[in-house]
Short mmCIF file of N, CA and C in Angstrom, two decimals:
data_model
loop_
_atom_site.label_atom_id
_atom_site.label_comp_id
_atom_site.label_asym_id
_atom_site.label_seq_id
_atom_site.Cartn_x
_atom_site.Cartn_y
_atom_site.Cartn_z
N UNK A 196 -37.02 -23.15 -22.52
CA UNK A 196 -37.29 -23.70 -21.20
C UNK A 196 -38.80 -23.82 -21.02
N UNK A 197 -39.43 -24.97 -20.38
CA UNK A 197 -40.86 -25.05 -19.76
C UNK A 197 -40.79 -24.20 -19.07
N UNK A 198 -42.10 -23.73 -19.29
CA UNK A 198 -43.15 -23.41 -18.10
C UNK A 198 -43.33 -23.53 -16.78
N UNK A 199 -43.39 -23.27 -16.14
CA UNK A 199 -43.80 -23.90 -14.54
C UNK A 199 -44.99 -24.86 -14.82
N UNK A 200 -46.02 -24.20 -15.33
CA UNK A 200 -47.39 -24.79 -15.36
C UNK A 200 -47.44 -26.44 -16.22
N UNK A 201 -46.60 -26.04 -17.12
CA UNK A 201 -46.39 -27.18 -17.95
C UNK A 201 -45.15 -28.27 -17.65
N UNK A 202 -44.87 -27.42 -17.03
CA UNK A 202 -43.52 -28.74 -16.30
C UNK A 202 -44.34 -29.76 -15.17
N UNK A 203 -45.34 -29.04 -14.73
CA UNK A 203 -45.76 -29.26 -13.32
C UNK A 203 -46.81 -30.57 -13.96
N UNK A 204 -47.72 -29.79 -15.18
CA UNK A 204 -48.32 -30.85 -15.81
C UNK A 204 -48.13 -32.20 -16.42
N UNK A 205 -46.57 -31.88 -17.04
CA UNK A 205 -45.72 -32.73 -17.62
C UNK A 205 -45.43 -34.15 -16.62
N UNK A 206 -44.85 -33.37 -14.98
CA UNK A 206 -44.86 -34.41 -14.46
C UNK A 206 -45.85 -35.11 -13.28
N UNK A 207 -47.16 -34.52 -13.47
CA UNK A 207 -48.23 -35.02 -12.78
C UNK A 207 -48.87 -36.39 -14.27
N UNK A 208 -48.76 -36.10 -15.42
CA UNK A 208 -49.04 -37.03 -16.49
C UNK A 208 -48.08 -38.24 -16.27
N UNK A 209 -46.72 -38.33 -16.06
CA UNK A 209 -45.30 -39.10 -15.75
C UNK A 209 -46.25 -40.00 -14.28
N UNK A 210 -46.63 -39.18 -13.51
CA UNK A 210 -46.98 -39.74 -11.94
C UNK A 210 -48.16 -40.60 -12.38
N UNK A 211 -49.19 -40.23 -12.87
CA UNK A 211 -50.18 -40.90 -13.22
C UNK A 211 -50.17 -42.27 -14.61
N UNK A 212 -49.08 -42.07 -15.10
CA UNK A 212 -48.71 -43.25 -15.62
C UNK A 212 -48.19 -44.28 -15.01
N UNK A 213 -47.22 -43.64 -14.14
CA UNK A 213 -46.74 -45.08 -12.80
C UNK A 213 -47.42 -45.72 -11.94
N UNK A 214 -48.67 -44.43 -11.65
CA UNK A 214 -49.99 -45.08 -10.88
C UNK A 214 -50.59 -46.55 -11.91
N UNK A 215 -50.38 -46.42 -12.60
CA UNK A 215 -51.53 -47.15 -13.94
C UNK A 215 -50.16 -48.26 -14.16
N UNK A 216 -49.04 -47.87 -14.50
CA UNK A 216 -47.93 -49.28 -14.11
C UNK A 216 -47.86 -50.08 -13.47
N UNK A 217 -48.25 -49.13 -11.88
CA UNK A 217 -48.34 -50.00 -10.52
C UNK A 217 -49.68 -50.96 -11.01
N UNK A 218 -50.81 -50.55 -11.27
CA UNK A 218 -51.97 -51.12 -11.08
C UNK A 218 -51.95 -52.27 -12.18
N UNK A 219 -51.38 -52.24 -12.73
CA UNK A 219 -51.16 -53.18 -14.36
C UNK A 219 -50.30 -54.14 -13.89
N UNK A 220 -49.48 -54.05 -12.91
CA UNK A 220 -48.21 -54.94 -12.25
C UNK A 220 -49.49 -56.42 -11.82
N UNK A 221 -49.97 -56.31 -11.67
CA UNK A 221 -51.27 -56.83 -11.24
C UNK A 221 -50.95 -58.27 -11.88
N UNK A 222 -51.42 -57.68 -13.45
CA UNK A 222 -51.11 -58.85 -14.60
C UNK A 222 -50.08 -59.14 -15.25
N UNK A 223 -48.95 -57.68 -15.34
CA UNK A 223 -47.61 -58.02 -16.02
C UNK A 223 -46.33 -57.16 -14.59
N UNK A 224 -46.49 -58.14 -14.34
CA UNK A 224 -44.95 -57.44 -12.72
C UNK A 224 -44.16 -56.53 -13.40
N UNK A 225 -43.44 -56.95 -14.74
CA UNK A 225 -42.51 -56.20 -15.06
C UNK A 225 -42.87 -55.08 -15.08
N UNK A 226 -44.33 -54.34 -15.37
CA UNK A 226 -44.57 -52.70 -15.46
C UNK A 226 -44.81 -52.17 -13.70
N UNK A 227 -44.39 -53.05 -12.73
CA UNK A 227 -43.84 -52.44 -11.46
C UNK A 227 -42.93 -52.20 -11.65
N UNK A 228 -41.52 -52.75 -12.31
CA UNK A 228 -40.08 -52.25 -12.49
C UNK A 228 -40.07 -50.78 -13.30
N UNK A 229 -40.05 -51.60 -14.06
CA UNK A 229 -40.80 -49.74 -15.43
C UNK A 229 -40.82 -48.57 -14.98
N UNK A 230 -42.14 -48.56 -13.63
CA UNK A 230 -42.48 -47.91 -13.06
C UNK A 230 -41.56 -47.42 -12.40
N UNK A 231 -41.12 -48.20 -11.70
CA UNK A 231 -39.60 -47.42 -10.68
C UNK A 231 -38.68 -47.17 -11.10
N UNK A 232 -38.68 -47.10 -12.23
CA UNK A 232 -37.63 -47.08 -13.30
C UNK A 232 -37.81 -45.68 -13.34
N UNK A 233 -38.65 -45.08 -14.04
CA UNK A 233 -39.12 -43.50 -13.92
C UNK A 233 -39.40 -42.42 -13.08
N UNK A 234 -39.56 -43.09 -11.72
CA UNK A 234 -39.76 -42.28 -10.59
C UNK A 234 -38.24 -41.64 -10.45
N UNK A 235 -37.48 -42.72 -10.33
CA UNK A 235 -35.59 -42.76 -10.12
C UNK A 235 -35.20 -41.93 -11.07
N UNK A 236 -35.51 -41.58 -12.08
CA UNK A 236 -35.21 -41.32 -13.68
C UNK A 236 -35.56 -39.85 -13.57
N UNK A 237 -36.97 -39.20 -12.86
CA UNK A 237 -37.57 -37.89 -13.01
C UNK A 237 -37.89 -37.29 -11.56
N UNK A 238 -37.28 -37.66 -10.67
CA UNK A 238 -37.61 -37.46 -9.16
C UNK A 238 -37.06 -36.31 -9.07
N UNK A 239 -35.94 -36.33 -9.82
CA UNK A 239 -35.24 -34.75 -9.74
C UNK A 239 -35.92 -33.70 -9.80
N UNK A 240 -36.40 -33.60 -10.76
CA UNK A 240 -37.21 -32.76 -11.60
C UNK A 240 -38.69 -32.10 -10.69
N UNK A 241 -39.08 -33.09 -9.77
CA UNK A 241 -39.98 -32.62 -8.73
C UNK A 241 -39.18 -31.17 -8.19
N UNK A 242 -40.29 -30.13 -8.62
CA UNK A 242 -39.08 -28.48 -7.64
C UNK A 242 -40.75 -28.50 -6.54
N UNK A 243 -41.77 -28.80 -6.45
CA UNK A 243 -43.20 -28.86 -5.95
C UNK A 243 -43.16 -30.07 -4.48
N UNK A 244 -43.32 -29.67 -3.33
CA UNK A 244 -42.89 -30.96 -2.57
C UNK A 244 -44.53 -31.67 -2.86
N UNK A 245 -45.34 -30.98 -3.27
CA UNK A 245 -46.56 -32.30 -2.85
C UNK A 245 -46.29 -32.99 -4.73
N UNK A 246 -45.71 -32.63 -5.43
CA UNK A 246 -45.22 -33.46 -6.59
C UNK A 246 -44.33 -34.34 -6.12
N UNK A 247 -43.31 -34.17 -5.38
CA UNK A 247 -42.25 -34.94 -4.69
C UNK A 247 -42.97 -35.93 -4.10
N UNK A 248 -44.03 -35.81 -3.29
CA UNK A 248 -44.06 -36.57 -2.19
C UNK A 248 -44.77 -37.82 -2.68
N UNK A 249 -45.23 -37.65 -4.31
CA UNK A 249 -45.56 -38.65 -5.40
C UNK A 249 -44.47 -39.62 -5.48
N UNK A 250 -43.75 -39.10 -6.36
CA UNK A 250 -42.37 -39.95 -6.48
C UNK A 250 -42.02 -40.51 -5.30
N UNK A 251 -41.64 -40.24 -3.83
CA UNK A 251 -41.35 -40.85 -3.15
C UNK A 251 -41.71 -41.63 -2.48
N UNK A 252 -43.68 -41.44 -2.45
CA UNK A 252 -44.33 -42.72 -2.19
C UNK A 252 -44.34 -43.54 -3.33
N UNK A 253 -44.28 -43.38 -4.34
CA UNK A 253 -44.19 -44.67 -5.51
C UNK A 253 -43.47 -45.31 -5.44
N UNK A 254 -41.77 -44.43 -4.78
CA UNK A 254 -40.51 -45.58 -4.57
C UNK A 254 -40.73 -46.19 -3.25
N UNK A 255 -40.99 -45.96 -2.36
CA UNK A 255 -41.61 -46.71 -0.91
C UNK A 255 -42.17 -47.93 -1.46
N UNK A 256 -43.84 -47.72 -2.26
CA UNK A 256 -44.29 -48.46 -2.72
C UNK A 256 -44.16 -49.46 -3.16
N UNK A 257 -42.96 -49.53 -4.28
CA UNK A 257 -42.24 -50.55 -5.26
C UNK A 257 -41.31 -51.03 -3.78
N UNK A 258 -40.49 -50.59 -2.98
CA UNK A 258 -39.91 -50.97 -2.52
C UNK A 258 -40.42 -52.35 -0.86
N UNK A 259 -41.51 -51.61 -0.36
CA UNK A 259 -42.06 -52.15 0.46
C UNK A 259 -42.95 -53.71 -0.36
N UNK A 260 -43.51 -52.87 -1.31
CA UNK A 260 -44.12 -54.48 -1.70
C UNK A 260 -43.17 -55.33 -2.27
N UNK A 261 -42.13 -55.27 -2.87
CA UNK A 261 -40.78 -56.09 -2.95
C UNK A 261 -40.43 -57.01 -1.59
N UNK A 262 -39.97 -56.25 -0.39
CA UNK A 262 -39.92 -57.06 0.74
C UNK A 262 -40.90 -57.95 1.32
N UNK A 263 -41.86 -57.12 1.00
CA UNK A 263 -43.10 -57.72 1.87
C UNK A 263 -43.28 -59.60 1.11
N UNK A 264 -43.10 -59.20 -0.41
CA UNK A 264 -43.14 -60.06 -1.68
C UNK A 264 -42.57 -61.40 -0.90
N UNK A 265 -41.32 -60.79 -1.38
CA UNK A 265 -40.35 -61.91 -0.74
C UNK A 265 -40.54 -62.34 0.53
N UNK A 266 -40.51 -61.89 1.82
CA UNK A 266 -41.18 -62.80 3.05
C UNK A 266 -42.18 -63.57 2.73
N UNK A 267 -43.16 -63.20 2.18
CA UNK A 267 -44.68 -63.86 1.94
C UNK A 267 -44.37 -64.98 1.01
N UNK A 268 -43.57 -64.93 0.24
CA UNK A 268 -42.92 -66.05 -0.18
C UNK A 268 -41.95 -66.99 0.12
N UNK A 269 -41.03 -66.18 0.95
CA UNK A 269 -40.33 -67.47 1.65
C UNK A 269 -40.77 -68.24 2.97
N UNK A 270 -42.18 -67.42 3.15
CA UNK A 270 -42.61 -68.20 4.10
C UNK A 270 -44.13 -68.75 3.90
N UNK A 271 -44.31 -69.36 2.67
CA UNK A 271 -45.47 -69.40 2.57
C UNK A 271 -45.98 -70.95 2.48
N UNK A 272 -44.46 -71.50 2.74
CA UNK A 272 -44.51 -72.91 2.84
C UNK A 272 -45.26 -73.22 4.20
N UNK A 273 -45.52 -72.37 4.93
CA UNK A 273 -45.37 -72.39 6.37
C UNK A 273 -47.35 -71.85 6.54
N UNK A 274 -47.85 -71.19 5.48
CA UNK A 274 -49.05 -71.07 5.77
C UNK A 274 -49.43 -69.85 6.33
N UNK A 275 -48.19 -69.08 6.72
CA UNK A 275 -48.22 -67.42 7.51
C UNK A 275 -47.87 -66.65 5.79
N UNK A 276 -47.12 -67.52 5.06
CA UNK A 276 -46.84 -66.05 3.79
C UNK A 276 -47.81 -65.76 2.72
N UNK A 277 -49.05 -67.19 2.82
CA UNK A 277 -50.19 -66.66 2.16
C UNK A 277 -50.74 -65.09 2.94
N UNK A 278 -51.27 -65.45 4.03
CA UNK A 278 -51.45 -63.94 5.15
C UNK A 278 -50.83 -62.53 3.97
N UNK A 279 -49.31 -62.97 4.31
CA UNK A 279 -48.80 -61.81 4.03
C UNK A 279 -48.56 -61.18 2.71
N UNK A 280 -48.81 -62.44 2.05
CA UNK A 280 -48.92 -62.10 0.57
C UNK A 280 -50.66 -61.28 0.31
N UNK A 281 -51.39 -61.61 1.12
CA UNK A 281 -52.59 -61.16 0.59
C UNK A 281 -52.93 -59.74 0.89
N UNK A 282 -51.83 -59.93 2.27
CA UNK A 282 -52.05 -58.09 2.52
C UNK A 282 -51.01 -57.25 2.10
N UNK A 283 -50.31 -57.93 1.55
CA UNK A 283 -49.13 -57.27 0.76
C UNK A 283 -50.34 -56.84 -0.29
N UNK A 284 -50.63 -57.45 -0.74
CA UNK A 284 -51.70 -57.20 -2.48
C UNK A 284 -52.70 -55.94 -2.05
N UNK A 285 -53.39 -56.21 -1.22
CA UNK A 285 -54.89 -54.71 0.00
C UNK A 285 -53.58 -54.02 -0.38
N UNK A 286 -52.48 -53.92 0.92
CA UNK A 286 -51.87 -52.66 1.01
C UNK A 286 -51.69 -51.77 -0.21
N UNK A 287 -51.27 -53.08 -1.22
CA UNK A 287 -50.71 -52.18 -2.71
C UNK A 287 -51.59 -51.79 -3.37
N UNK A 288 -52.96 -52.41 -3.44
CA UNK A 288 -53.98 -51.41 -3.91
C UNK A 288 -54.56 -49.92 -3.22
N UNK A 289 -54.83 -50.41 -2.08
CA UNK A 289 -54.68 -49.21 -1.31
C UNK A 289 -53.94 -47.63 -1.72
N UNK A 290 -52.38 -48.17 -1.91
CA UNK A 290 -51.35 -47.07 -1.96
C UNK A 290 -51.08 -46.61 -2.88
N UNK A 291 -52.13 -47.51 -4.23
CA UNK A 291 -52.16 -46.84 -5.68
C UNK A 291 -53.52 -46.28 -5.53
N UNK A 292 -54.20 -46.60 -4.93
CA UNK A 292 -55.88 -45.69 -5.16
C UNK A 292 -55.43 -44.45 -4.33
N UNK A 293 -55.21 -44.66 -2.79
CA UNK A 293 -54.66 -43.48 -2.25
C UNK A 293 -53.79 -42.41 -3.36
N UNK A 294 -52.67 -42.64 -3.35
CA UNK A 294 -51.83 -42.00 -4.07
C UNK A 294 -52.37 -41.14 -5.46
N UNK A 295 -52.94 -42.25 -6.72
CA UNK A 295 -54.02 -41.72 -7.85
C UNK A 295 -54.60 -40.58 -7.23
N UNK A 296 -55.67 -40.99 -5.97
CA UNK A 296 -56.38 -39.73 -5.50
C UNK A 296 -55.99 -38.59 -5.38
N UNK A 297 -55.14 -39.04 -4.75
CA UNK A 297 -54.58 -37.36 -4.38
C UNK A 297 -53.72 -36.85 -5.61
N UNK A 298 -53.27 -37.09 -6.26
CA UNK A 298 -51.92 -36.84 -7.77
C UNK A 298 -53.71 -36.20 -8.13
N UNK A 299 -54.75 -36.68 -8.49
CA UNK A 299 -55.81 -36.14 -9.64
C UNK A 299 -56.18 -34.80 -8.50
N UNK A 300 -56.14 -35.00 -7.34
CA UNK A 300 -56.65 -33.59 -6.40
C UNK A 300 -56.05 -32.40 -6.63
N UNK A 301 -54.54 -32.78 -6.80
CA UNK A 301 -53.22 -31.87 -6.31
C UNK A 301 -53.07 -31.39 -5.22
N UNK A 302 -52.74 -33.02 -4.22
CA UNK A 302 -52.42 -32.95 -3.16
C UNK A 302 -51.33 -34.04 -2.93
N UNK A 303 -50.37 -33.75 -1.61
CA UNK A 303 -49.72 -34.43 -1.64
C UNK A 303 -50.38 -36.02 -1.03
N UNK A 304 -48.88 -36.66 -0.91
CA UNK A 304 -49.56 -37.74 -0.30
C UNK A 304 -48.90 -37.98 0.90
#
């Protein structure tokens, strides 16, 4: 059986790879899926709530910029979903620099 220390490490390395998925989604989308792919996959495994509270803003994350995605696109014929597409993009950088920050502090988010 792990460690505490090394489990804890194990999945702060897991968190900080999805940070770097998210941020890579940038140029290849599919490593946003990836990404949520693993949060879903190892969320369990969070026993630490400010480790938890990683995983569950990453799935927010993936999930909110998905919706946001899609409005900003189905309405962008219209000249309002550029808007929302662009702050869809701020927000999501935002919530990966936020998030990074605090995962390298060991704090929650």
């Amino acid at each position: 059986m792990e460690s505490t220390a090394a489990h804890t490490q194990s999945l702060k390395k897991l968190l900080t790879a999805v940070y770097a998925l998210q941020a890579l989604s940038f140029l290849f989308p599919v490593t946003f899926i990836v990404g949520v792919v693993l949060d879903y996959v190892k969320r369990g495994e969070a026993t630490d709530a400010w480790l938890a509270s990683h995983f569950r803003w990453q799935i927010r994350t993936f999930w909110f910029t998905v919706l946001w995605s899609l409005l900003g696109g189905l309405t962008a014929g219209f000249g309002v979903g550029l808007l929302i597409l662009f702050a869809t993009a701020v927000w999501l950088i935002y919530r990966i620099a936020k998030g990074w920050l605090n995962l390298s502090d060991g704090k929650a988010v």
